Amino acid sequence: MQADWPILVLTLDGDDTRRQPLLDQLDAAGLPWQLFFGVDGRRGLTAEYLPLIDREAAQRRLKRPMTDAEFACALSHRKIYQTILERGLAGAVVLEDDAILTPDFAAFLQAGLHRVDSMALLDYRFGRALPWQRRRAGRWWLYRAAQRATLTSAYTVSRRSAQDLLAATTPVSFAADWPADLYELRAWLVVPRVAQHNEPGQGPSHLADARSGVEARTKDAGRYLDADYWRGLLRRKLARKVGR
């Protein structure tokens, strides 16, 4: 690993047991890591973070209220983007503390394939891409994401994309995955994935309980008047499932 592309393990105070399996995997692979302590929203957001969020915009974008735990998760990733810029890093590998690495994770990083000019999702769900927008990377394929995938459990982000994501999260008005169009960000989906995550409902989660009981709202019919909506719809129709 290069010092200008550190592995940042996003965690919270008191989550020693939760993050230990990941740290053991990294140590066994001989990969140096740094703990990065995020924003803890389990008991609500403190006053210092309120100027950094926009609840009304989040309601419009998600079509439901966004929970404090979701805001805290997004704020935590925002802190990483800000740190990359403030430290003058070329980029970083971001791992949430419950990420599960595949046996190929170390080989992917040791080959330097994480050092992309935008960002690469090492783990994701609902990955879809335009089949012809791909490139070879060693034993892997990088597909350009055609639409929003889920999960921020494992990804690599360049300084340029960190700047774009910081702008998209100032203020925070969407969940951490993802506040901007992955296609416009030129994000790559790594196939096959080199990290995994527990299936929904399995393993520890700081977000699942907070989301339960939050009422979903109907979609805004006004989106049909937006040309970007129709361009995105066409792209989604042409996209194909990758990675799962």
PDB file of C-alpha atoms in Angstrom:
ATOM      1  CA  MET A   1       0.000   0.000   0.000  1.00  0.00           C
ATOM      2  CA  GLN A   2       1.110   3.539  -0.772  1.00  0.00           C
ATOM      3  CA  ALA A   3       1.005   6.097   2.058  1.00  0.00           C
ATOM      4  CA  ASP A   4      -1.053   8.448  -0.112  1.00  0.00           C
ATOM      5  CA  TRP A   5      -3.815   5.796  -0.465  1.00  0.00           C
ATOM      6  CA  PRO A   6      -4.325   4.614   3.152  1.00  0.00           C
ATOM      7  CA  ILE A   7      -6.869   2.033   4.249  1.00  0.00           C
ATOM      8  CA  LEU A   8      -9.324   3.876   6.505  1.00  0.00           C
ATOM      9  CA  VAL A   9     -11.502   1.674   8.717  1.00  0.00           C
ATOM     10  CA  LEU A  10     -14.637   3.642   9.533  1.00  0.00           C
ATOM     11  CA  THR A  11     -15.809   2.791  13.032  1.00  0.00           C
ATOM     12  CA  LEU A  12     -17.355   4.227  16.192  1.00  0.00           C
ATOM     13  CA  ASP A  13     -16.139   4.471  19.778  1.00  0.00           C
ATOM     14  CA  GLY A  14     -16.989   1.303  21.676  1.00  0.00           C
ATOM     15  CA  ASP A  15     -17.226  -0.919  18.592  1.00  0.00           C
ATOM     16  CA  ASP A  16     -14.001  -2.805  19.351  1.00  0.00           C
ATOM     17  CA  THR A  17     -15.620  -6.246  19.078  1.00  0.00           C
ATOM     18  CA  ARG A  18     -17.482  -5.354  15.892  1.00  0.00           C
ATOM     19  CA  ARG A  19     -14.350  -4.207  14.024  1.00  0.00           C
ATOM     20  CA  GLN A  20     -11.891  -6.843  15.289  1.00  0.00           C
ATOM     21  CA  PRO A  21     -12.638  -9.502  12.612  1.00  0.00           C
ATOM     22  CA  LEU A  22     -11.877  -6.982   9.855  1.00  0.00           C
ATOM     23  CA  LEU A  23      -8.668  -5.821  11.550  1.00  0.00           C
ATOM     24  CA  ASP A  24      -7.607  -9.456  11.913  1.00  0.00           C
ATOM     25  CA  GLN A  25      -8.153  -9.990   8.182  1.00  0.00           C
ATOM     26  CA  LEU A  26      -6.110  -6.918   7.296  1.00  0.00           C
ATOM     27  CA  ASP A  27      -3.292  -7.904   9.652  1.00  0.00           C
ATOM     28  CA  ALA A  28      -3.222 -11.447   8.247  1.00  0.00           C
ATOM     29  CA  ALA A  29      -2.901  -9.999   4.734  1.00  0.00           C
ATOM     30  CA  GLY A  30      -0.086  -7.682   5.818  1.00  0.00           C
ATOM     31  CA  LEU A  31      -2.098  -4.578   4.961  1.00  0.00           C
ATOM     32  CA  PRO A  32      -1.613  -1.486   7.160  1.00  0.00           C
ATOM     33  CA  TRP A  33      -4.759   0.292   8.292  1.00  0.00           C
ATOM     34  CA  GLN A  34      -5.914   3.363  10.189  1.00  0.00           C
ATOM     35  CA  LEU A  35      -9.005   3.672  12.367  1.00  0.00           C
ATOM     36  CA  PHE A  36     -11.257   6.546  11.355  1.00  0.00           C
ATOM     37  CA  PHE A  37     -13.852   7.445  13.975  1.00  0.00           C
ATOM     38  CA  GLY A  38     -17.116   8.599  12.469  1.00  0.00           C
ATOM     39  CA  VAL A  39     -20.154  10.494  13.731  1.00  0.00           C
ATOM     40  CA  ASP A  40     -22.207   8.583  16.307  1.00  0.00           C
ATOM     41  CA  GLY A  41     -25.909   9.217  15.776  1.00  0.00           C
ATOM     42  CA  ARG A  42     -27.262   6.347  17.831  1.00  0.00           C
ATOM     43  CA  ARG A  43     -28.548   8.783  20.469  1.00  0.00           C
ATOM     44  CA  GLY A  44     -29.353  11.563  18.020  1.00  0.00           C
ATOM     45  CA  LEU A  45     -27.168  14.202  16.442  1.00  0.00           C
ATOM     46  CA  THR A  46     -25.432  16.772  18.596  1.00  0.00           C
ATOM     47  CA  ALA A  47     -25.825  20.480  17.852  1.00  0.00           C
ATOM     48  CA  GLU A  48     -22.464  20.780  16.077  1.00  0.00           C
ATOM     49  CA  TYR A  49     -23.712  18.656  13.160  1.00  0.00           C
ATOM     50  CA  LEU A  50     -27.086  20.318  12.605  1.00  0.00           C
ATOM     51  CA  PRO A  51     -25.719  23.059  10.283  1.00  0.00           C
ATOM     52  CA  LEU A  52     -24.282  20.294   8.066  1.00  0.00           C
ATOM     53  CA  ILE A  53     -27.606  18.592   7.303  1.00  0.00           C
ATOM     54  CA  ASP A  54     -30.817  19.532   5.490  1.00  0.00           C
ATOM     55  CA  ARG A  55     -33.788  17.528   6.753  1.00  0.00           C
ATOM     56  CA  GLU A  56     -36.298  19.068   4.349  1.00  0.00           C
ATOM     57  CA  ALA A  57     -34.164  18.333   1.293  1.00  0.00           C
ATOM     58  CA  ALA A  58     -33.617  14.780   2.551  1.00  0.00           C
ATOM     59  CA  GLN A  59     -37.384  14.337   2.896  1.00  0.00           C
ATOM     60  CA  ARG A  60     -37.858  15.451  -0.712  1.00  0.00           C
ATOM     61  CA  ARG A  61     -35.092  13.238  -2.080  1.00  0.00           C
ATOM     62  CA  LEU A  62     -35.844  10.076  -0.076  1.00  0.00           C
ATOM     63  CA  LYS A  63     -39.625  10.523  -0.047  1.00  0.00           C
ATOM     64  CA  ARG A  64     -39.513   9.790   3.690  1.00  0.00           C
ATOM     65  CA  PRO A  65     -37.844  11.191   6.807  1.00  0.00           C
ATOM     66  CA  MET A  66     -34.129  10.478   7.076  1.00  0.00           C
ATOM     67  CA  THR A  67     -33.130   9.159  10.500  1.00  0.00           C
ATOM     68  CA  ASP A  68     -30.371  10.607  12.665  1.00  0.00           C
ATOM     69  CA  ALA A  69     -28.466   7.331  12.321  1.00  0.00           C
ATOM     70  CA  GLU A  70     -28.601   7.694   8.527  1.00  0.00           C
ATOM     71  CA  PHE A  71     -27.447  11.310   8.772  1.00  0.00           C
ATOM     72  CA  ALA A  72     -24.599  10.216  11.046  1.00  0.00           C
ATOM     73  CA  CYS A  73     -23.493   7.543   8.571  1.00  0.00           C
ATOM     74  CA  ALA A  74     -23.517  10.050   5.708  1.00  0.00           C
ATOM     75  CA  LEU A  75     -21.693  12.624   7.857  1.00  0.00           C
ATOM     76  CA  SER A  76     -19.052  10.015   8.682  1.00  0.00           C
ATOM     77  CA  HIS A  77     -18.322   9.381   5.015  1.00  0.00           C
ATOM     78  CA  ARG A  78     -18.363  13.133   4.420  1.00  0.00           C
ATOM     79  CA  LYS A  79     -15.621  13.470   7.062  1.00  0.00           C
ATOM     80  CA  ILE A  80     -13.541  10.987   5.084  1.00  0.00           C
ATOM     81  CA  TYR A  81     -13.908  12.992   1.861  1.00  0.00           C
ATOM     82  CA  GLN A  82     -12.954  16.146   3.743  1.00  0.00           C
ATOM     83  CA  THR A  83      -9.957  14.425   5.353  1.00  0.00           C
ATOM     84  CA  ILE A  84      -8.655  13.227   1.962  1.00  0.00           C
ATOM     85  CA  LEU A  85      -8.671  16.818   0.739  1.00  0.00           C
ATOM     86  CA  GLU A  86      -7.263  18.340   3.929  1.00  0.00           C
ATOM     87  CA  ARG A  87      -4.403  15.822   4.131  1.00  0.00           C
ATOM     88  CA  GLY A  88      -3.607  16.162   0.445  1.00  0.00           C
ATOM     89  CA  LEU A  89      -4.075  12.432  -0.162  1.00  0.00           C
ATOM     90  CA  ALA A  90      -4.311  11.039  -3.692  1.00  0.00           C
ATOM     91  CA  GLY A  91      -7.170   8.876  -2.429  1.00  0.00           C
ATOM     92  CA  ALA A  92      -8.124   6.262   0.141  1.00  0.00           C
ATOM     93  CA  VAL A  93      -9.567   2.795   0.554  1.00  0.00           C
ATOM     94  CA  VAL A  94     -12.623   3.058   2.803  1.00  0.00           C
ATOM     95  CA  LEU A  95     -13.825   0.041   4.775  1.00  0.00           C
ATOM     96  CA  GLU A  96     -16.748   0.109   7.165  1.00  0.00           C
ATOM     97  CA  ASP A  97     -15.870  -1.886  10.246  1.00  0.00           C
ATOM     98  CA  ASP A  98     -18.232  -4.767   9.433  1.00  0.00           C
ATOM     99  CA  ALA A  99     -16.872  -5.308   5.909  1.00  0.00           C
ATOM    100  CA  ILE A 100     -15.815  -8.868   5.073  1.00  0.00           C
ATOM    101  CA  LEU A 101     -12.807  -9.212   2.782  1.00  0.00           C
ATOM    102  CA  THR A 102     -12.555 -11.902   0.135  1.00  0.00           C
ATOM    103  CA  PRO A 103      -9.293 -13.861  -0.294  1.00  0.00           C
ATOM    104  CA  ASP A 104      -8.560 -11.701  -3.374  1.00  0.00           C
ATOM    105  CA  PHE A 105      -8.796  -8.350  -1.587  1.00  0.00           C
ATOM    106  CA  ALA A 106      -5.091  -8.127  -0.799  1.00  0.00           C
ATOM    107  CA  ALA A 107      -4.077  -9.115  -4.353  1.00  0.00           C
ATOM    108  CA  PHE A 108      -6.323  -6.393  -5.792  1.00  0.00           C
ATOM    109  CA  LEU A 109      -4.701  -3.733  -3.620  1.00  0.00           C
ATOM    110  CA  GLN A 110      -1.163  -5.035  -3.969  1.00  0.00           C
ATOM    111  CA  ALA A 111      -1.556  -4.815  -7.748  1.00  0.00           C
ATOM    112  CA  GLY A 112      -2.455  -1.131  -7.312  1.00  0.00           C
ATOM    113  CA  LEU A 113      -5.841  -1.609  -8.989  1.00  0.00           C
ATOM    114  CA  HIS A 114      -7.558   0.467  -6.311  1.00  0.00           C
ATOM    115  CA  ARG A 115      -5.761   3.601  -7.514  1.00  0.00           C
ATOM    116  CA  VAL A 116      -8.424   4.695  -9.986  1.00  0.00           C
ATOM    117  CA  ASP A 117      -8.964   8.267 -11.168  1.00  0.00           C
ATOM    118  CA  SER A 118     -12.513   8.352  -9.790  1.00  0.00           C
ATOM    119  CA  MET A 119     -13.895   5.738  -7.419  1.00  0.00           C
ATOM    120  CA  ALA A 120     -14.404   1.983  -7.369  1.00  0.00           C
ATOM    121  CA  LEU A 121     -16.975   0.046  -5.384  1.00  0.00           C
ATOM    122  CA  LEU A 122     -15.288  -3.043  -3.976  1.00  0.00           C
ATOM    123  CA  ASP A 123     -18.596  -4.220  -2.508  1.00  0.00           C
ATOM    124  CA  TYR A 124     -22.130  -3.315  -3.540  1.00  0.00           C
ATOM    125  CA  ARG A 125     -25.650  -4.559  -4.044  1.00  0.00           C
ATOM    126  CA  PHE A 126     -27.898  -3.920  -7.051  1.00  0.00           C
ATOM    127  CA  GLY A 127     -24.944  -3.185  -9.305  1.00  0.00           C
ATOM    128  CA  ARG A 128     -25.972  -2.474 -12.889  1.00  0.00           C
ATOM    129  CA  ALA A 129     -23.806  -1.285 -15.760  1.00  0.00           C
ATOM    130  CA  LEU A 130     -23.846  -0.695 -19.492  1.00  0.00           C
ATOM    131  CA  PRO A 131     -22.078  -3.871 -20.746  1.00  0.00           C
ATOM    132  CA  TRP A 132     -19.867  -2.023 -23.226  1.00  0.00           C
ATOM    133  CA  GLN A 133     -18.577   0.464 -20.645  1.00  0.00           C
ATOM    134  CA  ARG A 134     -15.981  -1.693 -18.958  1.00  0.00           C
ATOM    135  CA  ARG A 135     -12.229  -2.195 -18.826  1.00  0.00           C
ATOM    136  CA  ARG A 136      -9.904  -4.940 -17.746  1.00  0.00           C
ATOM    137  CA  ALA A 137      -7.948  -4.597 -14.477  1.00  0.00           C
ATOM    138  CA  GLY A 138      -5.716  -7.599 -13.894  1.00  0.00           C
ATOM    139  CA  ARG A 139      -7.975 -10.556 -13.129  1.00  0.00           C
ATOM    140  CA  TRP A 140     -10.961  -8.260 -12.661  1.00  0.00           C
ATOM    141  CA  TRP A 141     -13.328  -6.193 -14.753  1.00  0.00           C
ATOM    142  CA  LEU A 142     -14.268  -2.620 -13.899  1.00  0.00           C
ATOM    143  CA  TYR A 143     -17.769  -1.749 -15.075  1.00  0.00           C
ATOM    144  CA  ARG A 144     -18.947   1.847 -15.078  1.00  0.00           C
ATOM    145  CA  ALA A 145     -21.971   2.058 -12.775  1.00  0.00           C
ATOM    146  CA  ALA A 146     -25.111   2.918 -14.736  1.00  0.00           C
ATOM    147  CA  GLN A 147     -27.253   3.737 -11.709  1.00  0.00           C
ATOM    148  CA  ARG A 148     -27.164   3.925  -7.944  1.00  0.00           C
ATOM    149  CA  ALA A 149     -25.866   0.789  -6.256  1.00  0.00           C
ATOM    150  CA  THR A 150     -26.168   0.325  -2.511  1.00  0.00           C
ATOM    151  CA  LEU A 151     -23.633  -0.200   0.281  1.00  0.00           C
ATOM    152  CA  THR A 152     -20.669   1.898   1.355  1.00  0.00           C
ATOM    153  CA  SER A 153     -19.023  -1.043   3.099  1.00  0.00           C
ATOM    154  CA  ALA A 154     -15.914  -1.056   0.879  1.00  0.00           C
ATOM    155  CA  TYR A 155     -14.815   1.394  -1.785  1.00  0.00           C
ATOM    156  CA  THR A 156     -11.834   3.317  -3.064  1.00  0.00           C
ATOM    157  CA  VAL A 157     -12.113   7.036  -3.749  1.00  0.00           C
ATOM    158  CA  SER A 158      -9.694   9.384  -5.464  1.00  0.00           C
ATOM    159  CA  ARG A 159      -9.048  12.968  -4.438  1.00  0.00           C
ATOM    160  CA  ARG A 160     -11.104  14.190  -7.410  1.00  0.00           C
ATOM    161  CA  SER A 161     -14.126  12.075  -6.490  1.00  0.00           C
ATOM    162  CA  ALA A 162     -13.741  13.028  -2.824  1.00  0.00           C
ATOM    163  CA  GLN A 163     -14.075  16.650  -3.893  1.00  0.00           C
ATOM    164  CA  ASP A 164     -17.222  15.855  -5.911  1.00  0.00           C
ATOM    165  CA  LEU A 165     -18.735  13.850  -3.069  1.00  0.00           C
ATOM    166  CA  LEU A 166     -17.942  16.550  -0.519  1.00  0.00           C
ATOM    167  CA  ALA A 167     -19.775  19.071  -2.694  1.00  0.00           C
ATOM    168  CA  ALA A 168     -22.725  16.658  -2.983  1.00  0.00           C
ATOM    169  CA  THR A 169     -22.894  16.308   0.814  1.00  0.00           C
ATOM    170  CA  THR A 170     -22.739  20.000   1.680  1.00  0.00           C
ATOM    171  CA  PRO A 171     -25.188  19.938   3.306  1.00  0.00           C
ATOM    172  CA  VAL A 172     -26.051  16.248   3.763  1.00  0.00           C
ATOM    173  CA  SER A 173     -29.464  15.551   2.244  1.00  0.00           C
ATOM    174  CA  PHE A 174     -29.260  11.893   1.251  1.00  0.00           C
ATOM    175  CA  ALA A 175     -28.100   8.555   2.581  1.00  0.00           C
ATOM    176  CA  ALA A 176     -24.407   7.703   2.348  1.00  0.00           C
ATOM    177  CA  ASP A 177     -25.087   5.357  -0.582  1.00  0.00           C
ATOM    178  CA  TRP A 178     -24.939   7.512  -2.700  1.00  0.00           C
ATOM    179  CA  PRO A 179     -25.546  11.274  -2.606  1.00  0.00           C
ATOM    180  CA  ALA A 180     -24.638  11.816  -6.276  1.00  0.00           C
ATOM    181  CA  ASP A 181     -25.186   9.979  -9.564  1.00  0.00           C
ATOM    182  CA  LEU A 182     -22.595   7.191  -9.741  1.00  0.00           C
ATOM    183  CA  TYR A 183     -22.659   7.350 -13.529  1.00  0.00           C
ATOM    184  CA  GLU A 184     -21.775  11.042 -13.506  1.00  0.00           C
ATOM    185  CA  LEU A 185     -19.089  10.329 -10.901  1.00  0.00           C
ATOM    186  CA  ARG A 186     -17.644   7.714 -13.292  1.00  0.00           C
ATOM    187  CA  ALA A 187     -17.737   5.169 -10.494  1.00  0.00           C
ATOM    188  CA  TRP A 188     -16.558   1.644 -11.253  1.00  0.00           C
ATOM    189  CA  LEU A 189     -18.059  -1.621 -10.037  1.00  0.00           C
ATOM    190  CA  VAL A 190     -15.357  -4.234  -9.403  1.00  0.00           C
ATOM    191  CA  VAL A 191     -16.300  -7.664 -10.814  1.00  0.00           C
ATOM    192  CA  PRO A 192     -15.937 -10.001  -9.060  1.00  0.00           C
ATOM    193  CA  ARG A 193     -16.245  -8.065  -5.823  1.00  0.00           C
ATOM    194  CA  VAL A 194     -13.293  -8.205  -3.439  1.00  0.00           C
ATOM    195  CA  ALA A 195     -15.294  -7.439  -0.294  1.00  0.00           C
ATOM    196  CA  GLN A 196     -18.621  -8.576   1.085  1.00  0.00           C
ATOM    197  CA  HIS A 197     -21.174  -7.607   3.673  1.00  0.00           C
ATOM    198  CA  ASN A 198     -23.706  -9.459   5.783  1.00  0.00           C
ATOM    199  CA  GLU A 199     -27.072  -9.955   4.138  1.00  0.00           C
ATOM    200  CA  PRO A 200     -29.855  -7.643   5.394  1.00  0.00           C
ATOM    201  CA  GLY A 201     -31.028  -8.767   8.803  1.00  0.00           C
ATOM    202  CA  GLN A 202     -27.823 -10.688   9.508  1.00  0.00           C
ATOM    203  CA  GLY A 203     -24.973  -9.341  11.594  1.00  0.00           C
ATOM    204  CA  PRO A 204     -24.763  -6.030  13.484  1.00  0.00           C
ATOM    205  CA  SER A 205     -26.284  -2.893  11.986  1.00  0.00           C
ATOM    206  CA  HIS A 206     -26.498   0.651  13.324  1.00  0.00           C
ATOM    207  CA  LEU A 207     -29.062   1.627  10.683  1.00  0.00           C
ATOM    208  CA  ALA A 208     -31.614  -1.192  10.536  1.00  0.00           C
ATOM    209  CA  ASP A 209     -33.335  -0.445  13.849  1.00  0.00           C
ATOM    210  CA  ALA A 210     -33.413   3.290  13.178  1.00  0.00           C
ATOM    211  CA  ARG A 211     -35.024   2.753   9.772  1.00  0.00           C
ATOM    212  CA  SER A 212     -37.756   0.438  11.060  1.00  0.00           C
ATOM    213  CA  GLY A 213     -41.088   2.160  11.304  1.00  0.00           C
ATOM    214  CA  VAL A 214     -40.108   5.060   9.076  1.00  0.00           C
ATOM    215  CA  GLU A 215     -43.009   5.610   6.699  1.00  0.00           C
ATOM    216  CA  ALA A 216     -42.232   5.575   2.982  1.00  0.00           C
ATOM    217  CA  ARG A 217     -43.877   8.312   0.912  1.00  0.00           C
ATOM    218  CA  THR A 218     -45.226   8.312  -2.609  1.00  0.00           C
ATOM    219  CA  LYS A 219     -42.954   9.359  -5.440  1.00  0.00           C
ATOM    220  CA  ASP A 220     -43.121  12.839  -6.889  1.00  0.00           C
ATOM    221  CA  ALA A 221     -44.920  12.824 -10.238  1.00  0.00           C
ATOM    222  CA  GLY A 222     -43.034  15.989 -11.182  1.00  0.00           C
ATOM    223  CA  ARG A 223     -39.969  13.936 -12.007  1.00  0.00           C
ATOM    224  CA  TYR A 224     -41.615  12.992 -15.311  1.00  0.00           C
ATOM    225  CA  LEU A 225     -41.054  16.580 -16.495  1.00  0.00           C
ATOM    226  CA  ASP A 226     -37.306  16.335 -15.911  1.00  0.00           C
ATOM    227  CA  ALA A 227     -35.188  15.466 -18.974  1.00  0.00           C
ATOM    228  CA  ASP A 228     -32.503  13.980 -16.707  1.00  0.00           C
ATOM    229  CA  TYR A 229     -35.092  11.508 -15.429  1.00  0.00           C
ATOM    230  CA  TRP A 230     -35.765  10.199 -18.934  1.00  0.00           C
ATOM    231  CA  ARG A 231     -32.056   9.997 -19.795  1.00  0.00           C
ATOM    232  CA  GLY A 232     -31.458   8.062 -16.593  1.00  0.00           C
ATOM    233  CA  LEU A 233     -34.433   5.818 -17.310  1.00  0.00           C
ATOM    234  CA  LEU A 234     -33.059   4.917 -20.751  1.00  0.00           C
ATOM    235  CA  ARG A 235     -29.664   4.180 -19.237  1.00  0.00           C
ATOM    236  CA  ARG A 236     -31.272   1.949 -16.600  1.00  0.00           C
ATOM    237  CA  LYS A 237     -33.235   0.069 -19.268  1.00  0.00           C
ATOM    238  CA  LEU A 238     -30.023  -0.653 -21.201  1.00  0.00           C
ATOM    239  CA  ALA A 239     -28.029  -1.581 -18.102  1.00  0.00           C
ATOM    240  CA  ARG A 240     -27.381  -5.157 -17.055  1.00  0.00           C
ATOM    241  CA  LYS A 241     -26.857  -6.662 -13.624  1.00  0.00           C
ATOM    242  CA  VAL A 242     -23.228  -7.197 -12.626  1.00  0.00           C
ATOM    243  CA  GLY A 243     -21.491  -8.528  -9.563  1.00  0.00           C
ATOM    244  CA  ARG A 244     -24.395 -10.543  -8.120  1.00  0.00           C
TER     245      ARG A 244
END
